[in-house]
PDB file of C-alpha atoms in Angstrom:
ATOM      1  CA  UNK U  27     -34.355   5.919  -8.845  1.00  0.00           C
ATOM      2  CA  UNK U  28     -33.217   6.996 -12.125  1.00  0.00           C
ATOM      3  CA  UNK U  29     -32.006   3.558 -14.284  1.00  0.00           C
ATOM      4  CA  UNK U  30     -30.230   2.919 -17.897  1.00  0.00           C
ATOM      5  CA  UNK U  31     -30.777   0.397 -20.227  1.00  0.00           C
ATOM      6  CA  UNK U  32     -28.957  -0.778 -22.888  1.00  0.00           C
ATOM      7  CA  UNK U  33     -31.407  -3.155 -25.063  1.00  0.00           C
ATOM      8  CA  UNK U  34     -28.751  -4.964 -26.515  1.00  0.00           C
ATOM      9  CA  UNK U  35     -26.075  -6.780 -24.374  1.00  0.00           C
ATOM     10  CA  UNK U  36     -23.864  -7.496 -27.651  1.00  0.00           C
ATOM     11  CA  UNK U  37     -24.179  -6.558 -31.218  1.00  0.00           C
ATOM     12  CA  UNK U  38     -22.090  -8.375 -34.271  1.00  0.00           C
ATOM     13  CA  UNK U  39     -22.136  -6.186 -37.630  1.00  0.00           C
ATOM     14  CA  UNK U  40     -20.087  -7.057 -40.331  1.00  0.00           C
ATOM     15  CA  UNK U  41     -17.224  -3.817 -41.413  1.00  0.00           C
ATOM     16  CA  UNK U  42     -18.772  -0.986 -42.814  1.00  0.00           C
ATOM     17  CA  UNK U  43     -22.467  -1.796 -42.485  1.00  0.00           C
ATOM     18  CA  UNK U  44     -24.663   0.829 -40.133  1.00  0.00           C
ATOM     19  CA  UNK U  45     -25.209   0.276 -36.240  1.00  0.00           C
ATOM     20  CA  UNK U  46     -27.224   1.775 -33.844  1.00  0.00           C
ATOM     21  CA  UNK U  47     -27.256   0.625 -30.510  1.00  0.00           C
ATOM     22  CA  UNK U  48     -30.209   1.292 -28.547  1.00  0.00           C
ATOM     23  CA  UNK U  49     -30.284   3.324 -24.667  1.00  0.00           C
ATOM     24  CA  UNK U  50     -32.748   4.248 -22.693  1.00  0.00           C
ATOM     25  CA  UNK U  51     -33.402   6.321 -19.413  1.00  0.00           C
ATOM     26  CA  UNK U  52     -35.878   6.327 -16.957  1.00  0.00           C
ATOM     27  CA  UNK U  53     -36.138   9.974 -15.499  1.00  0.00           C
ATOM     28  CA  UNK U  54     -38.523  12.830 -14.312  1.00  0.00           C
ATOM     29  CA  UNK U  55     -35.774  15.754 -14.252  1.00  0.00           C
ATOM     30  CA  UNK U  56     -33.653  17.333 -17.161  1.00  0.00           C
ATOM     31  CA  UNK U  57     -30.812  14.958 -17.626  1.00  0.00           C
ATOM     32  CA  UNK U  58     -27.525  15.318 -19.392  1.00  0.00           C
ATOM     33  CA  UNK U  59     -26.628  11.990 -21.782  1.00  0.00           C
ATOM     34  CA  UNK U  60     -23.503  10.564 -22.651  1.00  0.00           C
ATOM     35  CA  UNK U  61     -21.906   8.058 -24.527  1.00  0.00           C
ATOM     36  CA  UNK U  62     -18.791   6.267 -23.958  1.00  0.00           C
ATOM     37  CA  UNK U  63     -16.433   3.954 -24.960  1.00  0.00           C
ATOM     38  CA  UNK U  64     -14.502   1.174 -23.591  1.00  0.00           C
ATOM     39  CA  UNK U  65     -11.238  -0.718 -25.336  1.00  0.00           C
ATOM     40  CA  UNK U  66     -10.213  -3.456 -23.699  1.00  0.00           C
ATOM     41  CA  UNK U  67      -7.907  -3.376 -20.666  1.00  0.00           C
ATOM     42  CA  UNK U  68      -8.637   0.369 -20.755  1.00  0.00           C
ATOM     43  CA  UNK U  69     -10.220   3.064 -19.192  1.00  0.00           C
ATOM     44  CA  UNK U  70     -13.474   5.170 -20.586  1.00  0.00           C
ATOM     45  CA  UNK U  71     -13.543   7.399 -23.208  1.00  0.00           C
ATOM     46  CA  UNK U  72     -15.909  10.135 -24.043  1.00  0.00           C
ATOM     47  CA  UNK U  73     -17.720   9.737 -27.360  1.00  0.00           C
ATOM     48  CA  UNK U  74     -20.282  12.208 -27.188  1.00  0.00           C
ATOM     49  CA  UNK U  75     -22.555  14.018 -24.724  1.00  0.00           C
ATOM     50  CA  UNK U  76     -26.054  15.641 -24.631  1.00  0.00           C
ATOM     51  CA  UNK U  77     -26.704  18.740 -22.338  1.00  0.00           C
ATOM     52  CA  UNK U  78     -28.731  20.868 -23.618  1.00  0.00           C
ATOM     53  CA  UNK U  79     -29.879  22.392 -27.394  1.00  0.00           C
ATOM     54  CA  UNK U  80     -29.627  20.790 -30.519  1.00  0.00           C
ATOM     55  CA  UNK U  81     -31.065  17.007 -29.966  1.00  0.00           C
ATOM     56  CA  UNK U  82     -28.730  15.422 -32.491  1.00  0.00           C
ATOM     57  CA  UNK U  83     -24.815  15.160 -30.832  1.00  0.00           C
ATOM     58  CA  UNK U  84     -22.157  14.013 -33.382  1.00  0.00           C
ATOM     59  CA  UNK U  85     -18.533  13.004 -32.206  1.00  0.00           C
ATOM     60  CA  UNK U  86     -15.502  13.488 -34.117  1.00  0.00           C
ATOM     61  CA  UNK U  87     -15.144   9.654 -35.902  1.00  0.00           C
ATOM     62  CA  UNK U  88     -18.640   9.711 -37.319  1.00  0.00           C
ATOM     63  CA  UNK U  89     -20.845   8.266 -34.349  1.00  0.00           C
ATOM     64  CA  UNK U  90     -23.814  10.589 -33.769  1.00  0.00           C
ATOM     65  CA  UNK U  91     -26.725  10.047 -30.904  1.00  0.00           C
ATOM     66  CA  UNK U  92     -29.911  11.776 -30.898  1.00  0.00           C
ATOM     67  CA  UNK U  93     -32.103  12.440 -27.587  1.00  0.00           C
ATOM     68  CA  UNK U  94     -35.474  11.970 -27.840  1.00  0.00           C
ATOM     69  CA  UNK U  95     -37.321  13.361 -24.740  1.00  0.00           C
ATOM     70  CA  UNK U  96     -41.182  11.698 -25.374  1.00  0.00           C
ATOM     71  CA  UNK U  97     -39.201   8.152 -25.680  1.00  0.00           C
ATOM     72  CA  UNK U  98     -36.554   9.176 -22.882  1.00  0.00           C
ATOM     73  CA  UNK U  99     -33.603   7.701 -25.707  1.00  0.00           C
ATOM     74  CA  UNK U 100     -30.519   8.543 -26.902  1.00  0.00           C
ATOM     75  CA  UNK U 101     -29.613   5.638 -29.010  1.00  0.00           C
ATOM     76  CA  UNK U 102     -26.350   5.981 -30.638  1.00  0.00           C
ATOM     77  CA  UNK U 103     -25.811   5.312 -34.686  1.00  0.00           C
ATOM     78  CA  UNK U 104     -23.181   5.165 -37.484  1.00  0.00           C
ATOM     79  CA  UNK U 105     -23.488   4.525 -40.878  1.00  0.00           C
ATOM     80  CA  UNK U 106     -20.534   2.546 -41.795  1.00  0.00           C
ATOM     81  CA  UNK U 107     -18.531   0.734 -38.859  1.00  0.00           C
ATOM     82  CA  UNK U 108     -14.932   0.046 -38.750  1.00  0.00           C
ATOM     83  CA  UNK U 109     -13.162  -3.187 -37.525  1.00  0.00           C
ATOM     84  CA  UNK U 110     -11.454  -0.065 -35.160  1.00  0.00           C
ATOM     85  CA  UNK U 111     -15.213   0.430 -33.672  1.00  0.00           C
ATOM     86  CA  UNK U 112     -15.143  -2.604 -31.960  1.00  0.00           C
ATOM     87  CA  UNK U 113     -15.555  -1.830 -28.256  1.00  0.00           C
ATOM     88  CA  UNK U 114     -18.139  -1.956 -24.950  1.00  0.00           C
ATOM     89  CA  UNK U 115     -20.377   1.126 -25.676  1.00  0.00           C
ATOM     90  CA  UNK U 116     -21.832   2.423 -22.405  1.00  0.00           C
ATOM     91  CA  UNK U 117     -24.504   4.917 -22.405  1.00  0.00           C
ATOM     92  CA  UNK U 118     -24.633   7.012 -19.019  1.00  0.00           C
ATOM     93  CA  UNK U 119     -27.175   9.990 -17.069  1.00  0.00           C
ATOM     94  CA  UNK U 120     -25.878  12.461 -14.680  1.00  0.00           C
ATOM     95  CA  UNK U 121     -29.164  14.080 -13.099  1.00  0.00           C
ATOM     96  CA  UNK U 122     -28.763  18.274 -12.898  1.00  0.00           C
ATOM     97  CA  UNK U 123     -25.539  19.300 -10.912  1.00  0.00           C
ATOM     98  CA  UNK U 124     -24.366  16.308  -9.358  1.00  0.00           C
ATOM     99  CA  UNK U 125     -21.333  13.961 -10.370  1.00  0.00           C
ATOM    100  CA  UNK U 126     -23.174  11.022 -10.030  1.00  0.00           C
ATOM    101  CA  UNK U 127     -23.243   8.743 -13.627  1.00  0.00           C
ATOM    102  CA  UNK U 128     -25.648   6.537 -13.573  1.00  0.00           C
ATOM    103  CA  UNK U 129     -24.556   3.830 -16.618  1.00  0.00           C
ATOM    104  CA  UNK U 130     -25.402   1.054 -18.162  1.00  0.00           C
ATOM    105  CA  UNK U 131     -24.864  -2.521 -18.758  1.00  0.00           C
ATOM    106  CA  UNK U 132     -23.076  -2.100 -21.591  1.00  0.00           C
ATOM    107  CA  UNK U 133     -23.333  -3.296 -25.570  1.00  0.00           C
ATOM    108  CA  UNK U 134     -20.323  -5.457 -26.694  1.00  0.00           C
ATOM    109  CA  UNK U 135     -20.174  -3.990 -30.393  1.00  0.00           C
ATOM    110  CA  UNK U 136     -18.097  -6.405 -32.554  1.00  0.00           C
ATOM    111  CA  UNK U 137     -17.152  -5.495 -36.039  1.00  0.00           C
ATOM    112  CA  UNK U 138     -16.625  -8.342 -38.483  1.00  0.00           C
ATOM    113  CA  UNK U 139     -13.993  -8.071 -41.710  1.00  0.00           C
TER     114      UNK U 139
ATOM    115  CA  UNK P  26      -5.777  11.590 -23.521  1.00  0.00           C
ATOM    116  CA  UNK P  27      -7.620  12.972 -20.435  1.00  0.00           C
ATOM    117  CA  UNK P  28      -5.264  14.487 -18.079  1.00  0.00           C
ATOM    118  CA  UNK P  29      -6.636  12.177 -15.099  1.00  0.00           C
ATOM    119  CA  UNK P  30      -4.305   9.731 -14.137  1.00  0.00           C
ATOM    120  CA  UNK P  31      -4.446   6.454 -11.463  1.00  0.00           C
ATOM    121  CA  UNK P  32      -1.680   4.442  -9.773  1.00  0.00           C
ATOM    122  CA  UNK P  33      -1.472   1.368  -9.201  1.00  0.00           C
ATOM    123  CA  UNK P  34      -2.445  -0.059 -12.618  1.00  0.00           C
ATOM    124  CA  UNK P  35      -2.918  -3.313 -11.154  1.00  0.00           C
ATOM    125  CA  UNK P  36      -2.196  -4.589  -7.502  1.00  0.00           C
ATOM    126  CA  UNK P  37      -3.260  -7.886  -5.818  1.00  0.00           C
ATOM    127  CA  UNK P  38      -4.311  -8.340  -2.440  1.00  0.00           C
ATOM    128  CA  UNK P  39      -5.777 -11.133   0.061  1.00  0.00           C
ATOM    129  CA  UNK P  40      -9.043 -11.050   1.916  1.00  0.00           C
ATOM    130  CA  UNK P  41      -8.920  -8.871   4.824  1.00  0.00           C
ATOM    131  CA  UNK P  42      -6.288  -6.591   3.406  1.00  0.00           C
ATOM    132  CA  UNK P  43      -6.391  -2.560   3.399  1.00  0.00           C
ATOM    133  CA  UNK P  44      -5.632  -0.697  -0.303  1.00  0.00           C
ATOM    134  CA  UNK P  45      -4.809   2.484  -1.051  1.00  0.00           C
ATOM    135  CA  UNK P  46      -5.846   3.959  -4.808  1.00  0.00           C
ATOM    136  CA  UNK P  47      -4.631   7.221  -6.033  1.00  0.00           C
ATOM    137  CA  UNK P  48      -5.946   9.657  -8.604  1.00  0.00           C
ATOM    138  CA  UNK P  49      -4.424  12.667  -9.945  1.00  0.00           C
ATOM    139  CA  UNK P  50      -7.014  14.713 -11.848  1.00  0.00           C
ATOM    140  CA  UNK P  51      -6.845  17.140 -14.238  1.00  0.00           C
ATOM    141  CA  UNK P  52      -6.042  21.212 -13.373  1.00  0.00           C
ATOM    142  CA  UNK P  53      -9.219  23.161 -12.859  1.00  0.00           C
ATOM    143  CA  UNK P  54     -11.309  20.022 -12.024  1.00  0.00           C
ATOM    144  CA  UNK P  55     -12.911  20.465  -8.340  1.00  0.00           C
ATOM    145  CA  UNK P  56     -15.105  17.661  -8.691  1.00  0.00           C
ATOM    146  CA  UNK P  57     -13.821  13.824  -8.189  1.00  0.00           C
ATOM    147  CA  UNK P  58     -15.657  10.881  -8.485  1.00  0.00           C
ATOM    148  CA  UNK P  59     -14.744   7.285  -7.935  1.00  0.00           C
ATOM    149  CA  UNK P  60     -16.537   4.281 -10.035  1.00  0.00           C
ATOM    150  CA  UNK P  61     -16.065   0.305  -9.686  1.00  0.00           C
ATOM    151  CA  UNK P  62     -16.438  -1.503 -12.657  1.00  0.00           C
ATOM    152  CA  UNK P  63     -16.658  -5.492 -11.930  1.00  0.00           C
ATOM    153  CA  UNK P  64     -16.236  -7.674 -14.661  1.00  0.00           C
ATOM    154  CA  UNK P  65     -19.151  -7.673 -17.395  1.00  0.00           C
ATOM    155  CA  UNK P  66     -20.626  -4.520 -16.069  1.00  0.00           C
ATOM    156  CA  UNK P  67     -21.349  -1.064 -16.074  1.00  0.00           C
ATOM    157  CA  UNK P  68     -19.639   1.494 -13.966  1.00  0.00           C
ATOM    158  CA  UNK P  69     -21.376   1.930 -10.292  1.00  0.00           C
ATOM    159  CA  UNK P  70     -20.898   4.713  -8.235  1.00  0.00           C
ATOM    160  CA  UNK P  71     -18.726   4.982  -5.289  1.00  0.00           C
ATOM    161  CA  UNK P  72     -18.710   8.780  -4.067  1.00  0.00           C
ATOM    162  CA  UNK P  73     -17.659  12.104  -5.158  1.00  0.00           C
ATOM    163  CA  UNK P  74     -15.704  14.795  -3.724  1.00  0.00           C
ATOM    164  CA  UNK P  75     -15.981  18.485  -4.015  1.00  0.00           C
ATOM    165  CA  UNK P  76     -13.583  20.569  -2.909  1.00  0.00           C
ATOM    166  CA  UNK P  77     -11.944  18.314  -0.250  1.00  0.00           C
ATOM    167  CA  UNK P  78     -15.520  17.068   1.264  1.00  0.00           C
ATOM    168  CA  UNK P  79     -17.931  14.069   0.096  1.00  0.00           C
ATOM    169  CA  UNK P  80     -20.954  15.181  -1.450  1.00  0.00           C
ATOM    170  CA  UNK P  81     -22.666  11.956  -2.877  1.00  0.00           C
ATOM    171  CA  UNK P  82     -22.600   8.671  -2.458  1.00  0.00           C
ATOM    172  CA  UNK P  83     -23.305   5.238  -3.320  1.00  0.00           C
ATOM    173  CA  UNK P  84     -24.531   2.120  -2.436  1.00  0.00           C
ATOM    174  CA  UNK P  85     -21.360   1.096  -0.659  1.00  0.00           C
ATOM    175  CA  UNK P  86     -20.454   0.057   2.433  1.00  0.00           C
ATOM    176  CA  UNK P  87     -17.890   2.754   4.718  1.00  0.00           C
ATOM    177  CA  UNK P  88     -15.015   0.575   4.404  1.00  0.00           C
ATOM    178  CA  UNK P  89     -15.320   2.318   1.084  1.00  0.00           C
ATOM    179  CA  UNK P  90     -14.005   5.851   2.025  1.00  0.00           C
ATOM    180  CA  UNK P  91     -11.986   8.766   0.250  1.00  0.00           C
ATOM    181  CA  UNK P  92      -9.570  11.895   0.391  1.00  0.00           C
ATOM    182  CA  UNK P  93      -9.415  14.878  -1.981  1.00  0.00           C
ATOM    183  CA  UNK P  94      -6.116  16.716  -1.374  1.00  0.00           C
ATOM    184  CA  UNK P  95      -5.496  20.855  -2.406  1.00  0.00           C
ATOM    185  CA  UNK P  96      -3.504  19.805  -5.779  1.00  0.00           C
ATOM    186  CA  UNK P  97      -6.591  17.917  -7.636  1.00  0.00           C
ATOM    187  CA  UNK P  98      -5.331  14.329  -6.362  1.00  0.00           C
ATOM    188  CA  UNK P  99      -7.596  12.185  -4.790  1.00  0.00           C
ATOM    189  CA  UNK P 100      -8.023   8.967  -2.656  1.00  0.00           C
ATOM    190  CA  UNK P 101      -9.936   5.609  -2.656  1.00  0.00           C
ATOM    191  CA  UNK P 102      -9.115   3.614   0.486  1.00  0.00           C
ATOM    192  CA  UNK P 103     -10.562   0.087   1.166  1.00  0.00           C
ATOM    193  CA  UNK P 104     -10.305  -1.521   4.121  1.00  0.00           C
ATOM    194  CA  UNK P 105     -11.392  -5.342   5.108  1.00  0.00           C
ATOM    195  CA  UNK P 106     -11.216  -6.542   1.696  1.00  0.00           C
ATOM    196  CA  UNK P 107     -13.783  -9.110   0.038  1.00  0.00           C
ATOM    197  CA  UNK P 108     -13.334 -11.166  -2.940  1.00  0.00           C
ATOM    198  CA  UNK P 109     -16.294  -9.464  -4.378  1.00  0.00           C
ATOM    199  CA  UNK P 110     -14.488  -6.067  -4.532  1.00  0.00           C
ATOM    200  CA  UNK P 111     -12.250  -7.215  -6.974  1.00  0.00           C
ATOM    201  CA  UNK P 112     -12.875  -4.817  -9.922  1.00  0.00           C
ATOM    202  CA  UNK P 113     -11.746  -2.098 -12.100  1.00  0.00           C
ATOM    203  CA  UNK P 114     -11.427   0.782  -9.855  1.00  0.00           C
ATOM    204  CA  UNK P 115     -12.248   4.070 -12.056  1.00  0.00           C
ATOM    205  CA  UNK P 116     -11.495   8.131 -11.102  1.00  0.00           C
ATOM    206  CA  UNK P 117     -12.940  10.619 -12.843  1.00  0.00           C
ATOM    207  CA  UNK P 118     -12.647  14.620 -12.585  1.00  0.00           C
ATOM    208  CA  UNK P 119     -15.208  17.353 -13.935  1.00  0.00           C
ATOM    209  CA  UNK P 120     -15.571  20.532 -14.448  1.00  0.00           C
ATOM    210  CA  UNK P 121     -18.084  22.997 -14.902  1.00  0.00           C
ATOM    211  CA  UNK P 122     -19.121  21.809 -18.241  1.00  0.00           C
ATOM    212  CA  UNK P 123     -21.132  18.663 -16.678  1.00  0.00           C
ATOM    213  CA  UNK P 124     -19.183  15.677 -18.593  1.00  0.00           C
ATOM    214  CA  UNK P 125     -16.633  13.508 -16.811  1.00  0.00           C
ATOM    215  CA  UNK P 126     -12.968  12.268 -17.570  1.00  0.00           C
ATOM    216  CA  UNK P 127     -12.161   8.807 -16.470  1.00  0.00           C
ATOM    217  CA  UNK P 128      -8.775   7.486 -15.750  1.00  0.00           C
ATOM    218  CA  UNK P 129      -7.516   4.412 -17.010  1.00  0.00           C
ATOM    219  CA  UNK P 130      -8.452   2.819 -13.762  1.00  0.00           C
ATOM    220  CA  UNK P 131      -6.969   0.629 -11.061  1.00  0.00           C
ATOM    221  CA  UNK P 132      -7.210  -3.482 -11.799  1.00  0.00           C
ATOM    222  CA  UNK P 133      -7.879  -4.936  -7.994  1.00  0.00           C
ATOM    223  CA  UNK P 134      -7.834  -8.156  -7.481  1.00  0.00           C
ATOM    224  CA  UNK P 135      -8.389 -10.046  -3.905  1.00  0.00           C
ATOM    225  CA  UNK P 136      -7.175 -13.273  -3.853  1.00  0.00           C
TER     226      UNK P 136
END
């Protein structure tokens, strides 16, 4: 059964400093990747997705995730945080055609002034 | 904003009820999904629909069970409630592109 892990369960970084937080996959099949965000007492939001060609994804407030088949990750980075970053991060596979997301835990990123 | 939309917002309910949660996704999407998010944890999946019939599900029991109507809103009915299904109850619609639009889910809680 395909599984995601999130290494990091919560990560503290003080404003403007670099973050990456760190997903990986277990799969034997092409996979599509995503990354997305969750504010509190609100739904999720799409950061940014991998399906297919280049194996670097940016999203439109600076956050960028690179796939990287041989280590089956797709960790997600930025190079200067904002206290507006904080947020649960959840990194997610969908397997080929079918709806099904398989996410997971989670990585409570909190941004410090 | 993602054009998929759930009512209630939050709703509370006592152990052996029956709930009803609604989902109206966005035009063009023929794919619905349904997610429950309990405290502290990642999404897990419920089912999907496609085109008004279940085509996948999850680890969850069939008091779990779902509708997906002509007009791209969808269903999540739960009957016999348990304490342990309170939760963030999450739709999401997709299209042809393969990513997924959640709602801003349903807040259950069974008292």
């Amino acid at each position: 059964a395909q599984s995601v892990t999130q290494l990091d369960s919560q990560v503290p970084v003080f404003e403007e400093a670099p973050v990456e937080l760190r997903c990986n996959y277990s799969s034997s099949v092409s996979v599509y990747l995503f990354w997305y965000v969750q504010y509190p007492n609100q739904g999720l939001q799409l950061l940014l997705k991998y399906l297919s060609g280049s194996t670097l994804v940016e999203s439109i407030n600076g956050f960028e995730a690179e796939f990287n088949k041989s280590q089956t990750s797709f960790h997600l980075r930025k190079p200067s945080v904002h206290i507006s970053d904080t947020a649960e991060y959840f990194c997610a596979v969908r397997s080929g055609n079918t709806g099904k997301l398989i996410f997971g835990q989670g990585t409570t990123l909190q941004v410090k002034p | 904003e993602t054009g998929v939309t759930q009512s209630p917002t939050h709703l509370i309910k006592t152990r052996g009820q029956q709930v009803t949660l609604r989902c109206s996704s966005q035009s063009g999407h023929n794919t619905v999904s349904w997610y429950q998010q309990a405290l502290g944890q990642g999404p897990q999946f419920i089912f999907q629909y496609y085109r008004e019939e279940e085509n996948g599900r999850g680890n969850f029991p069939p008091r779990f069970s779902g509708l997906q109507f002509p007009n791209y809103s969808s269903e999540l009915n739960v009957n016999a409630l348990e304490l342990d299904d309170s939760a963030l109850y999450l739709c999401a619609s997709g299209g042809e592109t393969g990513e997924l639009f959640f709602g801003e889910g349903s807040r259950l809680t069974v008292l």
